[in-house]
Coordinates of C-alpha atoms and ligand atoms in Angstrom, one line a residue:
Chain S
X1 CA -31.1 12.7 -54.0
X2 CA -30.3 12.9 -50.3
X3 CA -26.6 12.7 -51.0
X4 CA -26.9 15.5 -53.4
X5 CA -28.7 17.6 -50.8
X6 CA -26.0 16.8 -48.3
X7 CA -23.4 17.9 -50.8
X8 CA -25.2 21.1 -51.4
X9 CA -25.5 21.9 -47.7
X10 CA -21.9 20.9 -46.9
X11 CA -20.2 24.2 -47.7
X12 CA -22.6 26.4 -45.7
X13 CA -22.7 23.9 -42.9
X14 CA -18.9 23.7 -42.7
X15 CA -18.7 27.5 -42.9
X16 CA -21.2 27.9 -40.1
X17 CA -19.6 25.4 -37.8
X18 CA -16.0 26.6 -38.2
X19 CA -16.6 30.3 -38.4
X20 CA -19.7 30.8 -36.3
X21 CA -20.4 28.0 -33.9
X22 CA -16.8 27.4 -32.9
X23 CA -16.1 31.0 -31.9
X24 CA -19.5 31.1 -30.2
X25 CA -18.5 28.1 -28.1
X26 CA -15.2 29.8 -27.2
X27 CA -17.1 33.0 -26.2
X28 CA -19.5 31.0 -24.0
X29 CA -16.5 29.3 -22.4
X30 CA -14.6 32.5 -21.8
X31 CA -17.7 34.1 -20.2
X32 CA -17.5 31.6 -17.4
X33 CA -13.8 32.1 -16.7
X34 CA -11.5 34.5 -14.8
X35 CA -9.6 37.3 -16.5
X36 CA -5.9 36.8 -17.0
X37 CA -3.4 39.5 -15.8
X38 CA -2.4 40.6 -19.3
X39 CA -5.7 39.8 -21.0
X40 CA -6.7 36.3 -22.0
X41 CA -8.5 34.0 -19.6
X42 CA -7.6 31.6 -16.8
X43 CA -9.4 29.4 -14.2
X44 CA -11.3 29.0 -12.1
X45 CA -14.9 28.8 -13.6
X46 CA -17.2 31.4 -12.3
X47 CA -20.6 33.1 -12.9
X48 CA -19.2 36.4 -11.5
X49 CA -19.1 38.0 -15.0
X50 CA -22.8 37.6 -15.4
X51 CA -23.5 39.0 -11.9
X52 CA -21.5 42.1 -12.8
X53 CA -23.9 42.8 -15.7
X54 CA -26.4 44.0 -13.2
X55 CA -24.2 46.9 -12.0
X56 CA -26.3 50.1 -12.6
X57 CA -23.3 51.5 -14.4
X58 CA -23.9 49.1 -17.3
X59 CA -27.6 49.5 -17.0
X60 CA -27.1 53.2 -18.0
X61 CA -25.1 52.1 -21.1
X62 CA -27.6 49.5 -22.1
X63 CA -30.4 52.0 -21.7
X64 CA -28.6 54.6 -23.8
X65 CA -27.9 52.0 -26.4
X66 CA -31.5 51.0 -26.6
X67 CA -32.7 54.6 -26.8
X68 CA -30.3 55.6 -29.4
X69 CA -30.9 52.5 -31.5
X70 CA -34.6 53.0 -31.3
X71 CA -34.3 56.6 -32.3
X72 CA -32.0 55.7 -35.2
X73 CA -34.4 53.0 -36.3
X74 CA -37.4 55.2 -36.1
X75 CA -35.6 57.9 -38.1
X76 CA -34.4 55.4 -40.7
X77 CA -37.9 54.1 -41.2
X78 CA -39.3 57.6 -41.4
X79 CA -36.7 58.6 -44.1
X80 CA -36.7 55.2 -45.9
X81 CA -40.5 54.9 -46.4
X82 CA -41.0 57.9 -48.7
X83 CA -37.8 57.1 -50.5
X84 CA -38.8 53.5 -51.0
X85 CA -42.2 54.6 -52.2
X86 CA -40.6 57.1 -54.6
X87 CA -38.4 54.4 -56.1
X88 CA -41.1 51.8 -56.2
X89 CA -43.4 54.2 -58.2
X90 CA -40.6 55.5 -60.5
X91 CA -40.4 54.5 -64.1
X92 CA -39.2 51.0 -64.7
X93 CA -35.8 51.9 -66.1
X94 CA -35.1 54.5 -63.5
X95 CA -35.7 52.1 -60.6
X96 CA -32.4 50.3 -60.9
X97 CA -30.5 53.5 -61.1
X98 CA -32.1 54.7 -57.9
X99 CA -31.4 51.4 -56.2
X100 CA -27.8 51.6 -57.2
X101 CA -27.6 55.1 -55.6
X102 CA -29.1 53.7 -52.4
X103 CA -26.3 51.1 -52.1
X104 CA -23.6 53.2 -53.5
X105 CA -22.1 54.1 -50.1
X106 CA -21.3 50.4 -49.6
X107 CA -18.6 50.8 -52.3
X108 CA -16.3 52.5 -49.8
X109 CA -15.4 51.4 -46.3
X110 CA -17.6 52.3 -43.4
X111 CA -14.6 53.7 -41.5
X112 CA -13.8 56.2 -44.3
X113 CA -17.4 57.3 -44.5
X114 CA -17.5 57.9 -40.8
X115 CA -14.4 60.0 -41.0
X116 CA -16.1 62.0 -43.7
X117 CA -18.9 62.7 -41.3
X118 CA -16.3 63.9 -38.8
X119 CA -15.0 66.4 -41.4
X120 CA -18.5 67.5 -42.0
X121 CA -19.6 68.0 -38.4
X122 CA -16.5 69.2 -36.5
X123 CA -16.0 72.8 -35.3
X124 CA -13.9 73.7 -38.4
X125 CA -16.0 71.3 -40.6
X126 CA -17.9 72.1 -43.7
X127 CA -21.3 72.8 -42.1
X128 CA -19.9 75.2 -39.4
X129 CA -17.5 76.9 -41.8
X130 CA -20.4 77.7 -44.2
X131 CA -22.7 78.9 -41.5
X132 CA -19.9 81.0 -39.9
X133 CA -19.0 82.6 -43.2
X134 CA -22.6 83.4 -43.9
X135 CA -22.8 84.9 -40.4
X136 CA -25.8 82.7 -39.6
X137 CA -23.9 81.8 -36.4
X138 CA -21.2 83.5 -34.4
X139 CA -19.4 80.5 -33.0
X140 CA -19.3 76.9 -34.2
X141 CA -22.3 74.7 -33.4
X142 CA -21.4 71.7 -31.3
X143 CA -22.3 69.1 -33.9
X144 CA -19.7 66.5 -33.2
X145 CA -18.9 64.3 -30.2
X146 CA -22.4 64.1 -28.8
X147 CA -25.4 61.7 -28.9
X148 CA -27.0 63.5 -31.8
X149 CA -24.0 63.0 -33.9
X150 CA -24.0 59.3 -33.1
X151 CA -27.7 59.0 -34.0
X152 CA -27.1 60.8 -37.3
X153 CA -24.2 58.5 -38.0
X154 CA -26.2 55.4 -37.3
X155 CA -29.1 56.6 -39.5
X156 CA -26.7 57.3 -42.3
X157 CA -25.0 54.0 -41.9
X158 CA -28.0 51.8 -41.8
X159 CA -30.5 53.6 -44.0
X160 CA -30.0 51.3 -47.0
X161 CA -30.9 48.3 -44.8
X162 CA -34.3 50.0 -44.3
X163 CA -34.8 51.2 -47.9
X164 CA -34.3 47.8 -49.5
X165 CA -36.9 45.6 -47.7
X166 CA -39.5 48.5 -47.8
X167 CA -38.8 48.9 -51.5
X168 CA -39.3 45.2 -52.2
X169 CA -42.6 45.3 -50.2
X170 CA -43.9 48.4 -52.0
X171 CA -42.8 47.1 -55.4
X172 CA -44.9 43.9 -55.0
X173 CA -48.0 45.8 -53.9
X174 CA -50.8 45.6 -56.4
X175 CA -51.0 49.0 -58.1
X176 CA -54.8 48.5 -58.5
X177 CA -55.2 48.9 -54.8
X178 CA -54.0 52.4 -54.9
X179 CA -56.3 53.2 -57.8
X180 CA -59.2 51.5 -56.0
X181 CA -58.6 53.7 -52.9
X182 CA -58.5 56.8 -55.1
X183 CA -61.6 55.6 -56.9
X184 CA -63.5 55.3 -53.6
X185 CA -62.7 58.8 -52.6
X186 CA -59.3 58.6 -50.8
X187 CA -56.8 61.4 -51.3
X188 CA -53.2 60.4 -51.9
X189 CA -52.4 61.0 -48.3
X190 CA -55.3 58.9 -47.1
X191 CA -54.3 56.1 -49.5
X192 CA -50.9 56.0 -48.0
X193 CA -52.2 56.0 -44.5
X194 CA -55.1 53.6 -45.0
X195 CA -53.7 51.2 -47.6
X196 CA -50.0 51.5 -48.3
X197 CA -48.8 51.7 -44.7
X198 CA -50.9 48.8 -43.3
X199 CA -49.8 46.6 -46.3
X200 CA -46.2 47.7 -45.7
X201 CA -46.1 46.4 -42.1
X202 CA -44.1 43.3 -42.9
X203 CA -41.5 45.4 -44.7
X204 CA -41.5 47.9 -41.9
X205 CA -40.8 45.1 -39.4
X206 CA -38.0 43.6 -41.6
X207 CA -36.5 47.0 -42.0
X208 CA -36.7 47.8 -38.3
X209 CA -35.0 44.5 -37.4
X210 CA -32.3 45.0 -40.0
X211 CA -31.5 48.5 -38.7
X212 CA -32.1 48.0 -35.0
X213 CA -29.8 45.0 -34.5
X214 CA -26.6 46.4 -36.0
X215 CA -27.3 49.8 -34.3
X216 CA -27.5 48.1 -30.9
X217 CA -24.1 46.5 -31.5
X218 CA -22.5 49.5 -33.2
X219 CA -19.1 50.6 -31.8
X220 CA -17.3 52.5 -34.6
X221 CA -20.0 55.2 -34.9
X222 CA -20.3 56.0 -31.2
X223 CA -16.5 55.8 -30.9
X224 CA -15.7 58.3 -33.7
X225 CA -18.8 60.6 -33.7
X226 CA -19.6 60.3 -30.0
X227 CA -15.9 60.9 -29.1
X228 CA -16.0 58.2 -26.5
X229 CA -18.3 60.3 -24.3
X230 CA -21.6 58.6 -25.0
X231 CA -20.5 55.0 -25.3
X232 CA -22.9 52.2 -26.3
X233 CA -22.8 48.5 -25.6
X234 CA -20.5 47.9 -28.6
X235 CA -17.9 50.2 -27.1
X236 CA -18.2 48.5 -23.7
X237 CA -17.5 45.1 -25.3
X238 CA -14.7 46.5 -27.3
X239 CA -13.1 48.1 -24.3
X240 CA -13.1 44.8 -22.3
X241 CA -11.2 43.1 -25.1
X242 CA -8.7 46.0 -25.5
X243 CA -7.9 48.5 -22.8
X244 CA -9.7 46.9 -19.9
X245 CA -8.2 43.4 -20.7
X246 CA -11.2 41.7 -19.3
X247 CA -12.1 39.1 -21.9
X248 CA -14.4 37.1 -19.7
X249 CA -16.6 40.1 -18.9
X250 CA -16.5 41.2 -22.6
X251 CA -17.7 37.7 -23.6
X252 CA -20.5 37.8 -21.0
X253 CA -21.7 41.2 -22.3
X254 CA -21.6 39.9 -25.9
X255 CA -23.8 36.9 -25.0
X256 CA -26.2 39.1 -23.0
X257 CA -26.6 41.4 -26.0
X258 CA -27.3 38.4 -28.2
X259 CA -29.8 37.0 -25.8
X260 CA -31.6 40.4 -25.7
X261 CA -31.7 40.6 -29.5
X262 CA -33.0 37.1 -29.7
X263 CA -35.8 37.8 -27.2
X264 CA -36.8 40.9 -29.3
X265 CA -36.8 38.9 -32.5
X266 CA -38.9 36.1 -31.0
X267 CA -41.4 38.6 -29.8
X268 CA -41.6 40.1 -33.3
X269 CA -41.8 36.7 -35.0
X270 CA -44.7 35.7 -32.7
X271 CA -46.6 38.9 -33.7
X272 CA -46.0 38.0 -37.4
X273 CA -47.3 34.5 -36.7
X274 CA -50.4 35.9 -35.1
X275 CA -51.1 38.2 -37.9
X276 CA -50.7 35.4 -40.5
X277 CA -53.6 33.6 -38.8
Chain A
X1 CA -84.0 59.8 -72.5
X2 CA -81.8 61.9 -70.3
X3 CA -78.1 61.4 -70.9
X4 CA -75.9 60.4 -67.9
X5 CA -72.5 60.1 -69.5
X6 CA -71.4 61.8 -72.7
X7 CA -68.0 61.1 -74.4
X8 CA -67.1 63.6 -77.0
X9 CA -64.3 62.8 -79.6
X10 CA -62.2 61.1 -77.0
X11 CA -58.6 60.4 -78.0
X12 CA -55.7 58.7 -76.2
X13 CA -52.3 57.6 -77.5
X14 CA -49.5 55.6 -75.9
X15 CA -46.1 56.4 -77.5
X16 CA -47.6 57.4 -80.8
X17 CA -49.9 54.4 -80.9
X18 CA -53.5 55.7 -80.9
X19 CA -55.4 53.4 -78.6
X20 CA -58.6 55.4 -78.4
X21 CA -59.4 57.1 -81.7
X22 CA -62.3 59.6 -81.5
X23 CA -64.8 57.9 -79.3
X24 CA -68.2 59.6 -79.0
X25 CA -71.2 58.1 -77.2
X26 CA -74.1 58.9 -75.0
X27 CA -75.1 56.7 -72.1
X28 CA -78.7 57.3 -71.0
X29 CA -79.6 57.5 -67.3
X30 CA -80.3 54.2 -65.7
X31 CA -79.0 52.3 -68.7
X32 CA -77.0 49.1 -68.7
X33 CA -74.5 50.1 -71.4
X34 CA -71.8 47.8 -72.7
X35 CA -68.6 48.5 -74.5
X36 CA -67.9 45.3 -76.5
X37 CA -64.8 44.7 -78.4
X38 CA -61.8 42.4 -78.9
X39 CA -58.8 42.4 -76.5
X40 CA -56.6 45.4 -76.9
X41 CA -59.2 47.6 -78.7
X42 CA -59.0 50.3 -76.0
X43 CA -62.0 49.5 -73.7
X44 CA -60.1 49.6 -70.4
X45 CA -58.3 52.8 -71.5
X46 CA -61.7 54.5 -72.0
X47 CA -62.9 53.3 -68.6
X48 CA -59.8 54.5 -66.9
X49 CA -60.1 58.0 -68.4
X50 CA -63.7 58.2 -67.1
X51 CA -62.5 57.1 -63.6
X52 CA -59.7 59.6 -63.7
X53 CA -56.7 57.3 -64.2
X54 CA -55.2 58.9 -67.3
X55 CA -56.3 62.1 -69.0
X56 CA -57.5 62.0 -72.6
X57 CA -55.2 63.7 -75.2
X58 CA -58.3 65.3 -76.7
X59 CA -62.1 65.2 -76.2
X60 CA -64.5 65.7 -73.4
X61 CA -66.0 63.5 -70.6
X62 CA -69.3 64.9 -69.3
X63 CA -71.3 63.3 -66.5
X64 CA -74.8 64.6 -65.8
X65 CA -73.8 67.9 -67.2
X66 CA -70.5 68.2 -65.3
X67 CA -67.2 68.1 -67.1
X68 CA -64.9 65.5 -65.6
X69 CA -61.7 66.3 -67.5
X70 CA -58.9 67.1 -65.2
X71 CA -60.6 66.1 -61.9
X72 CA -58.9 63.8 -59.5
X73 CA -60.3 60.2 -59.3
X74 CA -61.6 61.0 -55.8
X75 CA -63.4 64.1 -57.1
X76 CA -65.4 62.1 -59.7
X77 CA -68.8 60.8 -58.7
X78 CA -68.2 57.4 -60.4
X79 CA -66.8 54.2 -58.9
X80 CA -65.1 51.2 -60.6
X81 CA -65.4 47.4 -60.2
X82 CA -61.9 46.3 -61.2
X83 CA -61.2 43.2 -63.2
X84 CA -59.0 41.9 -60.4
X85 CA -61.5 43.3 -57.8
X86 CA -58.6 45.1 -56.0
X87 CA -60.0 44.3 -52.6
X88 CA -57.9 45.6 -49.8
X89 CA -56.3 42.5 -48.4
X90 CA -55.8 43.9 -44.9
X91 CA -59.5 44.7 -44.4
X92 CA -62.5 42.4 -44.0
X93 CA -65.3 42.3 -46.5
X94 CA -67.4 44.7 -44.4
X95 CA -64.4 47.1 -43.9
X96 CA -63.8 47.0 -47.6
X97 CA -67.3 48.1 -48.2
X98 CA -67.1 50.8 -45.5
X99 CA -63.9 52.2 -47.0
X100 CA -65.5 54.6 -49.5
X101 CA -68.1 55.9 -46.9
X102 CA -65.3 56.6 -44.4
X103 CA -63.3 58.5 -47.0
X104 CA -66.3 60.6 -47.8
X105 CA -66.4 61.5 -44.1
X106 CA -69.7 59.9 -43.3
X107 CA -70.5 59.6 -39.6
X108 CA -69.6 56.2 -38.2
X109 CA -73.2 55.7 -37.0
X110 CA -74.4 56.1 -40.5
X111 CA -71.9 53.8 -42.0
X112 CA -72.8 50.6 -40.3
X113 CA -76.4 50.4 -41.4
X114 CA -75.4 51.3 -45.0
X115 CA -72.8 48.5 -45.0
X116 CA -75.2 46.0 -43.6
X117 CA -77.8 46.9 -46.2
X118 CA -75.3 46.5 -48.9
X119 CA -74.1 43.1 -47.5
X120 CA -77.7 42.0 -47.5
X121 CA -78.2 43.2 -51.0
X122 CA -75.4 41.1 -52.4
X123 CA -76.0 38.2 -49.9
X124 CA -72.8 38.4 -48.0
X125 CA -74.2 38.9 -44.4
X126 CA -72.5 35.7 -43.2
X127 CA -69.1 36.7 -44.7
X128 CA -68.9 40.2 -43.4
X129 CA -66.0 39.5 -41.1
X130 CA -63.9 37.5 -43.6
X131 CA -60.7 38.7 -45.1
X132 CA -60.6 38.8 -48.9
X133 CA -58.1 35.9 -49.0
X134 CA -60.8 33.7 -47.4
X135 CA -63.6 34.6 -49.9
X136 CA -64.4 32.6 -53.0
X137 CA -64.2 34.2 -56.4
X138 CA -67.9 34.9 -56.5
X139 CA -67.9 36.4 -53.0
X140 CA -64.9 38.6 -53.9
X141 CA -66.8 39.8 -57.0
X142 CA -69.8 40.7 -54.9
X143 CA -67.7 42.4 -52.3
X144 CA -66.1 44.6 -55.0
X145 CA -69.6 45.4 -56.4
X146 CA -70.9 46.3 -53.0
X147 CA -67.9 48.4 -52.2
X148 CA -68.4 50.4 -55.4
X149 CA -72.2 50.7 -55.0
X150 CA -72.4 51.7 -51.4
X151 CA -71.1 55.2 -52.0
X152 CA -74.1 55.7 -54.4
X153 CA -72.1 56.8 -57.4
X154 CA -73.8 58.6 -60.3
X155 CA -72.5 55.8 -62.5
X156 CA -70.8 52.5 -62.0
X157 CA -67.9 51.4 -64.2
X158 CA -67.3 47.7 -64.5
X159 CA -64.2 46.3 -66.2
X160 CA -64.9 42.7 -67.2
X161 CA -66.1 42.0 -63.7
X162 CA -67.1 38.4 -64.5
X163 CA -64.1 37.3 -66.4
X164 CA -62.3 35.9 -63.3
X165 CA -65.2 33.6 -62.5
X166 CA -65.6 30.0 -63.8
X167 CA -68.2 29.7 -66.6
X168 CA -71.1 28.2 -64.6
X169 CA -70.8 30.8 -61.9
X170 CA -70.4 33.5 -64.5
X171 CA -73.8 32.8 -65.9
X172 CA -75.5 32.9 -62.5
X173 CA -73.7 36.1 -61.4
X174 CA -74.6 37.7 -64.8
X175 CA -78.3 37.3 -64.0
X176 CA -77.8 38.7 -60.4
X177 CA -75.9 41.7 -61.8
X178 CA -78.7 42.5 -64.2
X179 CA -81.3 42.3 -61.5
X180 CA -79.3 44.4 -59.2
X181 CA -78.8 47.1 -61.8
X182 CA -82.6 47.2 -62.5
X183 CA -83.4 47.3 -58.8
X184 CA -81.1 50.2 -58.0
X185 CA -81.6 52.0 -61.3
X186 CA -77.9 53.0 -61.4
X187 CA -76.3 53.6 -64.8
X188 CA -73.8 50.9 -65.6
X189 CA -70.9 51.2 -68.1
X190 CA -69.9 47.6 -68.6
X191 CA -66.8 46.4 -70.4
X192 CA -66.6 43.0 -72.0
X193 CA -65.1 41.1 -74.9
X194 CA -67.7 38.3 -74.5
X195 CA -70.5 38.9 -77.0
X196 CA -72.9 36.6 -75.2
X197 CA -72.4 38.5 -72.0
X198 CA -73.0 41.8 -73.7
X199 CA -76.1 40.6 -75.6
X200 CA -77.7 39.1 -72.5
X201 CA -77.1 42.0 -70.1
X202 CA -77.2 45.2 -72.0
X203 CA -79.8 47.8 -72.9
X204 CA -77.4 49.3 -75.3
X205 CA -74.1 48.1 -76.8
X206 CA -71.3 50.0 -78.4
X207 CA -69.2 47.6 -80.5
X208 CA -65.5 48.8 -80.7
X209 CA -62.7 47.8 -82.9
X210 CA -59.1 49.3 -82.9
X211 CA -60.0 52.3 -80.8
X212 CA -63.1 53.2 -82.9
X213 CA -66.8 52.6 -82.5
X214 CA -68.2 50.4 -85.2
X215 CA -71.9 50.4 -84.2
X216 CA -74.1 51.5 -81.3
X217 CA -77.5 49.9 -80.7
X218 CA -79.7 47.5 -78.7
X219 CA -78.6 43.9 -78.6
X220 CA -81.1 42.9 -81.2
X221 CA -80.1 45.7 -83.5
X222 CA -76.5 44.8 -83.2
X223 CA -77.0 41.1 -83.7
X224 CA -79.7 41.2 -86.4
X225 CA -78.7 44.3 -88.3
X226 CA -74.9 44.6 -87.9
X227 CA -73.6 47.7 -89.7
X228 CA -70.2 46.2 -90.6
X229 CA -68.7 42.9 -91.4
X230 CA -66.6 43.3 -88.2
X231 CA -69.7 43.6 -86.0
X232 CA -71.5 40.8 -87.8
X233 CA -68.5 38.5 -87.2
X234 CA -67.8 39.6 -83.7
X235 CA -71.3 39.0 -82.4
X236 CA -71.7 35.5 -83.9
X237 CA -70.8 33.1 -86.6
X238 CA -71.5 34.3 -90.2
X239 CA -71.5 32.5 -93.5
X240 CA -70.2 34.9 -96.2
X241 CA -71.6 33.8 -99.5
X242 CA -70.8 36.1 -102.4
X243 CA -70.5 39.1 -100.1
X244 CA -73.8 38.3 -98.4
X245 CA -73.8 37.4 -94.7
X246 CA -76.2 34.8 -93.2
X247 CA -76.0 33.4 -89.7
X248 CA -75.8 29.6 -89.4
X249 CA -79.2 29.5 -87.6
X250 CA -80.8 31.2 -90.6
X251 CA -79.1 28.9 -93.1
X252 CA -81.0 25.8 -94.1
X253 CA -80.0 22.7 -96.0
X254 CA -82.1 20.2 -97.9
X255 CA -81.8 17.4 -100.5
X256 CA -85.0 18.5 -102.2
X257 CA -85.0 21.8 -104.2
X258 CA -86.2 24.5 -101.9
X259 CA -89.5 26.4 -102.7
X260 CA -89.9 29.7 -104.4
X261 CA -88.5 32.9 -102.8
X262 CA -85.5 31.2 -101.3
X263 CA -81.9 32.1 -102.1
X264 CA -80.0 28.9 -102.8
X265 CA -76.6 27.5 -103.7
X266 CA -75.5 23.9 -104.3
X267 CA -73.1 22.3 -101.8
X268 CA -71.6 19.1 -100.5
X269 CA -71.6 18.1 -96.8
X270 CA -68.1 18.0 -95.3
X271 CA -68.7 17.3 -91.6
X272 CA -71.6 17.2 -89.2
X273 CA -70.9 18.1 -85.6
X274 CA -73.4 17.2 -82.8
X275 CA -73.6 20.0 -80.3
X276 CA -76.2 18.7 -77.9
X277 CA -79.0 21.1 -78.7
X278 CA -78.4 20.9 -82.4
X279 CA -76.1 19.8 -85.2
X280 CA -73.7 22.1 -87.1
X281 CA -73.4 20.8 -90.6
X282 CA -70.5 22.2 -92.5
X283 CA -70.7 22.2 -96.3
X284 CA -68.6 23.4 -99.2
X285 CA -70.3 25.2 -102.1
X286 CA -69.4 24.6 -105.7
X287 CA -67.6 27.9 -105.6
X288 CA -65.4 26.5 -102.7
X289 CA -66.9 28.6 -99.9
X290 CA -67.5 26.9 -96.5
X291 CA -71.0 27.3 -95.2
X292 CA -72.3 26.1 -91.8
X293 CA -75.9 25.4 -91.2
X294 CA -77.5 24.8 -87.8
X295 CA -79.8 21.8 -88.1
X296 CA -82.2 20.5 -85.5
X297 CA -82.5 16.9 -84.4
X298 CA -85.9 16.6 -86.1
X299 CA -84.4 17.3 -89.5
X300 CA -83.3 14.4 -91.7
X301 CA -79.7 13.4 -90.9
X302 CA -76.9 14.4 -93.3
X303 CA -73.9 12.2 -94.1
X304 CA -70.5 13.4 -95.3
X305 CA -70.4 13.7 -99.1
X306 CA -74.2 14.3 -99.4
X307 CA -75.1 16.7 -102.2
X308 CA -77.4 19.3 -100.8
X309 CA -79.0 22.7 -101.5
X310 CA -78.0 25.4 -99.1
X311 CA -80.7 28.1 -98.8
X312 CA -82.0 31.0 -96.8
X313 CA -84.7 33.7 -96.8
X314 CA -83.7 37.1 -98.2
X315 CA -85.0 38.7 -95.0
X316 CA -82.4 36.8 -93.0
X317 CA -79.5 38.4 -94.9
X318 CA -77.4 40.6 -92.7
X319 CA -77.6 44.2 -94.0
X320 CA -73.9 45.0 -93.6
X321 CA -72.6 48.1 -95.4
X322 CA -69.1 47.0 -96.1
Ligands
ATP1 N1 -50.2 52.5 -69.9 C1 -50.1 52.0 -71.1 N2 -48.9 52.2 -71.8 C2 -48.7 51.8 -73.0 N3 -49.7 51.1 -73.7 C3 -50.8 50.9 -73.1 C4 -51.1 51.3 -71.8 N4 -52.3 50.9 -71.5 C5 -52.8 50.3 -72.5 N5 -51.9 50.2 -73.5 C6 -52.1 49.6 -74.8 O1 -53.3 50.1 -75.4 C7 -54.1 49.1 -76.1 C8 -55.5 49.0 -75.5 O2 -55.4 48.6 -74.2 P1 -56.7 48.4 -73.3 O3 -56.3 47.9 -72.0 O4 -57.5 49.6 -73.3 O5 -57.5 47.3 -74.1 P2 -58.8 46.5 -73.7 O6 -59.7 46.8 -74.8 O7 -59.2 46.8 -72.4 O8 -58.3 45.0 -73.8 P3 -58.6 43.7 -72.9 O9 -59.9 43.2 -73.4 O10 -57.5 42.8 -73.2 O11 -58.6 44.2 -71.5 C9 -53.3 47.9 -75.9 O12 -52.5 47.6 -77.1 C10 -52.3 48.1 -74.8 O13 -51.1 47.5 -74.9
MG2 MG1 -59.2 45.7 -70.5

């Protein structure tokens, strides 16, 4: 029996060690080294990369990343909740169709979809052209290359990650509870506020985590839709490994980001644990 | 007596299957009224239409002179005790009970005393702060009852509220439920497929079958003078001898020829089953019909194969129409 268990675990264990733990170890190693002249790393060992993290310049980028990710997460939850509720309460045979529509964007590459957003938002893009031709506006609205565009892109990109856990939470909810609330005099709005939302808290937290973490590390969206002006941590890391040729510092930022995410997750898990008591 | 609830020619179909087929009945004020019928006969569907969860295709629902058709559930002065209780899992027992009062916009200062009185009424003072997950089946049932009663509905709808309890508890809660209803004087519409439950609790029973009402009456009327074969059979065991129905407890057997005035047939004992408080002796008549007689311990014992006379008084024959 134990051998069978070992056999079953082997593929995922091997996969984790080779493709996750080994690169992690390399990154940890790099983060304590000195940058090479043409990229790469050399000796000696140092903690200087971590000291540099406290430069206020990077604090600004971290703060911006946190604010934009929080905003994007909040918007995702705000949009995903009614959508998930709608799908969960739809007719049984319709549900699957709606769920397919939710994950349909995954069928094409994220890069292509982000370019599509650029075509939509740029000065000569669809939205501005229509508004201009209808004489609603006289000159193009600055829709692209700003923080709003980045948040819109993030919300768009990660919305399905919010819809799915909320849907599964709502779908499992006892329909009798909604009827009981109505029976006791609650309007539909009160039922949502007093019964559905509180019972949806686990789904909300799962959705929040699933959206917030990739948002925090995003680099493609801020790069393309932000036009490199409002960069986030992801872009900072990317730069260190490409143009800046400072791999050790890039590694240090990556690890700091991971540590931050882990702290947030642990705080959340502790809250979950307390509620379960 | 004044009518609380009147149903008039109520109809409801689900995809061309008529589940409720012309139901009319009057529930008097303060009455413990039961809808009794087999599984799937449409009881829950009727209750849901009264509560506002599904509109009838035809017919009227009138409560204390007010037409309820088309009103939202929260606009109807009735509350429901659900079969699964449907307690809010994120609220304590006391918060569950307070829910309806809060929704009705009662002042917080007025809510606490009402909730406490209700907790006391159902004997849950000690459990007020518990979450539903930490309540026993009986405590959940009482919380659900208290939650529905606290808003002082004009009528309480109960959908098999005892069916989730184990048999011993069910009998005890049954008595409590009846006492509570008498004490509060609220009209109860109680759904069950358990004839013993209906007989022991109700002032009036409407027996249903396949979406229609077969008979309405007091427990005694229904049991002793069933109008149809279905009602006779649903409320208890019946021996059908040449189209005549006699209950086992009214059926006698003896070796000696019974006296004058008794209806009698010859039979042979097949089995005798000891039930604790009595024996059920199963016999087969010469015509091949199986007849069961309830026999007390004091009577002479019967052995398999004994030739006996099965007899009964004409007055004990069930007066079924069909
Ligand atoms: N929403 C619905 N859609 C389709 N059919 C339904 C629906 N609700 C009930 N039915 C059908 O209507 C019939 C009556 O159902 P109902 O729940 O009223 O029965 P019941 O008398 O309460 O039975 P039970 O004692 O098992 O609870 C059943 O055949 C059921 O399958
Ligand atoms: Mg039912």
